[in-house]
mmCIF file of C-alpha atoms in Angstrom:
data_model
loop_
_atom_site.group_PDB
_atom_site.id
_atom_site.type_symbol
_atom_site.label_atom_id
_atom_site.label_comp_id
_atom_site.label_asym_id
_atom_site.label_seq_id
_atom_site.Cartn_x
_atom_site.Cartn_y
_atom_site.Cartn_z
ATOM 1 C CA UNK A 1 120.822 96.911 46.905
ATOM 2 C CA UNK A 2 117.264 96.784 45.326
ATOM 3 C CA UNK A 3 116.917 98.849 42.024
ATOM 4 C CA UNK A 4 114.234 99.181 39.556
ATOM 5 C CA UNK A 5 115.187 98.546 35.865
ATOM 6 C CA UNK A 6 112.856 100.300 33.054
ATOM 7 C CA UNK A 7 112.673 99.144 30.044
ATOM 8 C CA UNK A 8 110.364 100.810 27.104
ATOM 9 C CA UNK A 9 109.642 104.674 26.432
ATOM 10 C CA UNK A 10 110.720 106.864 23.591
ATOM 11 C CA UNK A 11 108.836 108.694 20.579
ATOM 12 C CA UNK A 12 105.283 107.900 19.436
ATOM 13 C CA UNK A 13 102.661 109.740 17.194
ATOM 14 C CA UNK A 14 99.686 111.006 18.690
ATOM 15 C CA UNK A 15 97.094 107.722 19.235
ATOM 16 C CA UNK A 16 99.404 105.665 19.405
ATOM 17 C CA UNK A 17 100.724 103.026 21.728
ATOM 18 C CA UNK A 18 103.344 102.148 23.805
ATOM 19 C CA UNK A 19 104.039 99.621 26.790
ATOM 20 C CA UNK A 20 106.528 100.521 29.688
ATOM 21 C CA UNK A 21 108.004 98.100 32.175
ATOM 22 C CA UNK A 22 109.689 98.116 35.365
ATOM 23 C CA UNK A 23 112.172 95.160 36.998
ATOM 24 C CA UNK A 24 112.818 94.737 40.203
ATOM 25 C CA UNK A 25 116.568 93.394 40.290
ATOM 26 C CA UNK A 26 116.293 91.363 43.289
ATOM 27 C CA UNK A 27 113.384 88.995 42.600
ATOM 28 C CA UNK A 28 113.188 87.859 46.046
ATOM 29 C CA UNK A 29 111.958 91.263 47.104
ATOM 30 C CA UNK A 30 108.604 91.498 47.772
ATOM 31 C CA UNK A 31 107.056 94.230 46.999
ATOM 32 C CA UNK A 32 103.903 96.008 48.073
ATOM 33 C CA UNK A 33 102.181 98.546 46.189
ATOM 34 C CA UNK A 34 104.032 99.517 42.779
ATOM 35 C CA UNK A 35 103.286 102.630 40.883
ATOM 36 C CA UNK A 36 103.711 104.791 37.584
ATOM 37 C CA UNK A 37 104.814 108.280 37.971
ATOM 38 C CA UNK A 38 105.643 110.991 35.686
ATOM 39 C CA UNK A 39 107.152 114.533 35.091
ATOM 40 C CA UNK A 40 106.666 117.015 32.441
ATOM 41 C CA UNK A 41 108.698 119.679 31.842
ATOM 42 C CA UNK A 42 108.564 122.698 34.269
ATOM 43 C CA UNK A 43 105.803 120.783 35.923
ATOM 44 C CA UNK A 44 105.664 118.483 39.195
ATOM 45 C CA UNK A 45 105.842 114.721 39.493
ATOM 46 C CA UNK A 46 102.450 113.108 38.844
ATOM 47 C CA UNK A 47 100.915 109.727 40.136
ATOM 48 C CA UNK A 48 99.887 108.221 36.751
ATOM 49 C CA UNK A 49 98.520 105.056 38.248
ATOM 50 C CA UNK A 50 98.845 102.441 40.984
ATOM 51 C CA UNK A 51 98.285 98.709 41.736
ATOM 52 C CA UNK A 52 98.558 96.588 44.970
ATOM 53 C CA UNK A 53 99.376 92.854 45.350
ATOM 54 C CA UNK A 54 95.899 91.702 44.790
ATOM 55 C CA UNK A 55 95.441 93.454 42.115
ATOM 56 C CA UNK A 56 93.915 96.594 43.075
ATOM 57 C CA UNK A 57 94.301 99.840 40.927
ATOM 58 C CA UNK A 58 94.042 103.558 40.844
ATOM 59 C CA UNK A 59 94.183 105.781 37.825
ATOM 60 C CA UNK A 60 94.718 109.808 37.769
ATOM 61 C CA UNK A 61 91.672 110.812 36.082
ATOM 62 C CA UNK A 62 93.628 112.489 33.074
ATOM 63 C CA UNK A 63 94.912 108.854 32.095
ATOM 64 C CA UNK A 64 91.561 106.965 33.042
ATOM 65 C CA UNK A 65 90.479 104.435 30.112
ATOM 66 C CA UNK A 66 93.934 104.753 28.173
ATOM 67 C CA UNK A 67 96.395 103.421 30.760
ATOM 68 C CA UNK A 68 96.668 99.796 31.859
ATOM 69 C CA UNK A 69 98.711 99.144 34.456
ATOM 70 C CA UNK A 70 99.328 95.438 35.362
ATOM 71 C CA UNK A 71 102.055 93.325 38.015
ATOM 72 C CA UNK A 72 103.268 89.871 37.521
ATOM 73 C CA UNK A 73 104.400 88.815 41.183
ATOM 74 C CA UNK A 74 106.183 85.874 39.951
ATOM 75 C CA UNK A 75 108.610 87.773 37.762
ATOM 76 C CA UNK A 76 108.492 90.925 40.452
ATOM 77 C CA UNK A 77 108.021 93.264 37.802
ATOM 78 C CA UNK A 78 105.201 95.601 36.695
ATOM 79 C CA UNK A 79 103.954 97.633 33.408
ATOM 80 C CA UNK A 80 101.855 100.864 32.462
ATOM 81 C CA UNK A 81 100.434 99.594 28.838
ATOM 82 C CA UNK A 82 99.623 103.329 27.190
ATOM 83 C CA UNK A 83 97.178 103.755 24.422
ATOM 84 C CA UNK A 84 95.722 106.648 22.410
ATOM 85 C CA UNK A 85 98.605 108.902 23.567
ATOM 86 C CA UNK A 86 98.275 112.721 23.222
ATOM 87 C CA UNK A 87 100.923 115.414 23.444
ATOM 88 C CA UNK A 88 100.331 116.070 27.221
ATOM 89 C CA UNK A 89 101.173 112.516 27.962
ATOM 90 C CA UNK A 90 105.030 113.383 26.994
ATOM 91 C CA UNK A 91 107.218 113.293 30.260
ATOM 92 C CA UNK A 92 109.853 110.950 31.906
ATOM 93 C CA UNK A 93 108.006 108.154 32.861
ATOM 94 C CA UNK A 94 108.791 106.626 36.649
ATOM 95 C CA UNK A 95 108.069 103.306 38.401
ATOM 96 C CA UNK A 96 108.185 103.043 42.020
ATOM 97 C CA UNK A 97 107.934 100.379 44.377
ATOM 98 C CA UNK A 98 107.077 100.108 48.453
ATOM 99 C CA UNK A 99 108.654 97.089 50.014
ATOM 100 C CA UNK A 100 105.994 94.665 51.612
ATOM 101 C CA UNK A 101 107.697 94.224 54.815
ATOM 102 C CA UNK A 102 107.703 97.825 55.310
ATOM 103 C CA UNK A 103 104.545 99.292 54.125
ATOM 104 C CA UNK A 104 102.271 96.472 53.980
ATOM 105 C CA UNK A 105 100.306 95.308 50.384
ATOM 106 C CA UNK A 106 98.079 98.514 50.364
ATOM 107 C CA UNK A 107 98.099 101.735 48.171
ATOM 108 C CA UNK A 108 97.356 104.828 49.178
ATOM 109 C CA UNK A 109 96.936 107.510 46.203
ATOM 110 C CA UNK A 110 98.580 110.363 46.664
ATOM 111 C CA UNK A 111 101.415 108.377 48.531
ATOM 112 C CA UNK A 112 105.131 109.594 47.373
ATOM 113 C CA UNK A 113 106.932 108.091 49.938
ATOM 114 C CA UNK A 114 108.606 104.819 47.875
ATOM 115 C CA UNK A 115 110.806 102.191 48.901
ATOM 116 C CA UNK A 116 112.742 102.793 45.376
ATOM 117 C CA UNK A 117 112.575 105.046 42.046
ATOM 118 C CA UNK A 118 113.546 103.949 38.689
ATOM 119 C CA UNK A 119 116.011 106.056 36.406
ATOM 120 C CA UNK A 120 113.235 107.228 34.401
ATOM 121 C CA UNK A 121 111.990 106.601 30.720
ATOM 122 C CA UNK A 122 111.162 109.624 28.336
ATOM 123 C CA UNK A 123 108.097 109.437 26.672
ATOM 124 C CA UNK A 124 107.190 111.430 23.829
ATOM 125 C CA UNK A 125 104.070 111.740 22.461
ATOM 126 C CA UNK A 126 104.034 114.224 18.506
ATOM 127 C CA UNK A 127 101.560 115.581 16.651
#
């Protein structure tokens, strides 16, 4: 059984930084596209960014020029590096991963159907 291990998250001040990363246990998994997802309170889950095996990536336009997200294929794991951080950006924080064989190394934004789901990572951003 494939899971996805995250590692990073908790409390930050407003601007600042923090780096979240996502394992994938089996490292003989390949994986397709990987992405970053998140979900506020009494709001719905959010694509916060995506990035395919060649490097390829998407942002939603609210995190555009403050979120990196990067993949190292050799280590099958993957990262959303998060800088100038505002209040908004507080939610539980979600990686996701398609399977290569499966889906192929493309993303498509706006895609929710993922091979697996990490536990989830709270992120909170105060003023």
């Amino acid at each position: 059984q494939v899971r996805l291990l995250e590692l990073g998250g908790g409390q930050v001040q407003v601007g600042g930084s923090l780096t979240l990363r996502c394992a994938v246990s089996d490292i003989t998994y390949k994986t397709g596209c990987v992405a970053w997802f998140r979900q506020a309170p009494g709001k719905e889950r959010e694509e916060v960014a995506t990035i395919d095996t060649i490097g390829t990536t998407s942002y939603a336009e609210s995190v555009t020029g403050r979120f990196t997200i990067s993949r190292d294929n050799a280590e099958n794991s993957f990262a959303l590096q998060m800088s100038s951080l505002r209040p908004e950006d507080t939610a539980v924080y979600y990686c996701a991963a398609r399977g290569f064989v499966t889906f192929g190394p493309t993303c498509r934004p706006g895609e929710t159907s993922y091979s697996y789901w990490g536990q989830g990572t709270q992120v909170t951003v105060s003023s």
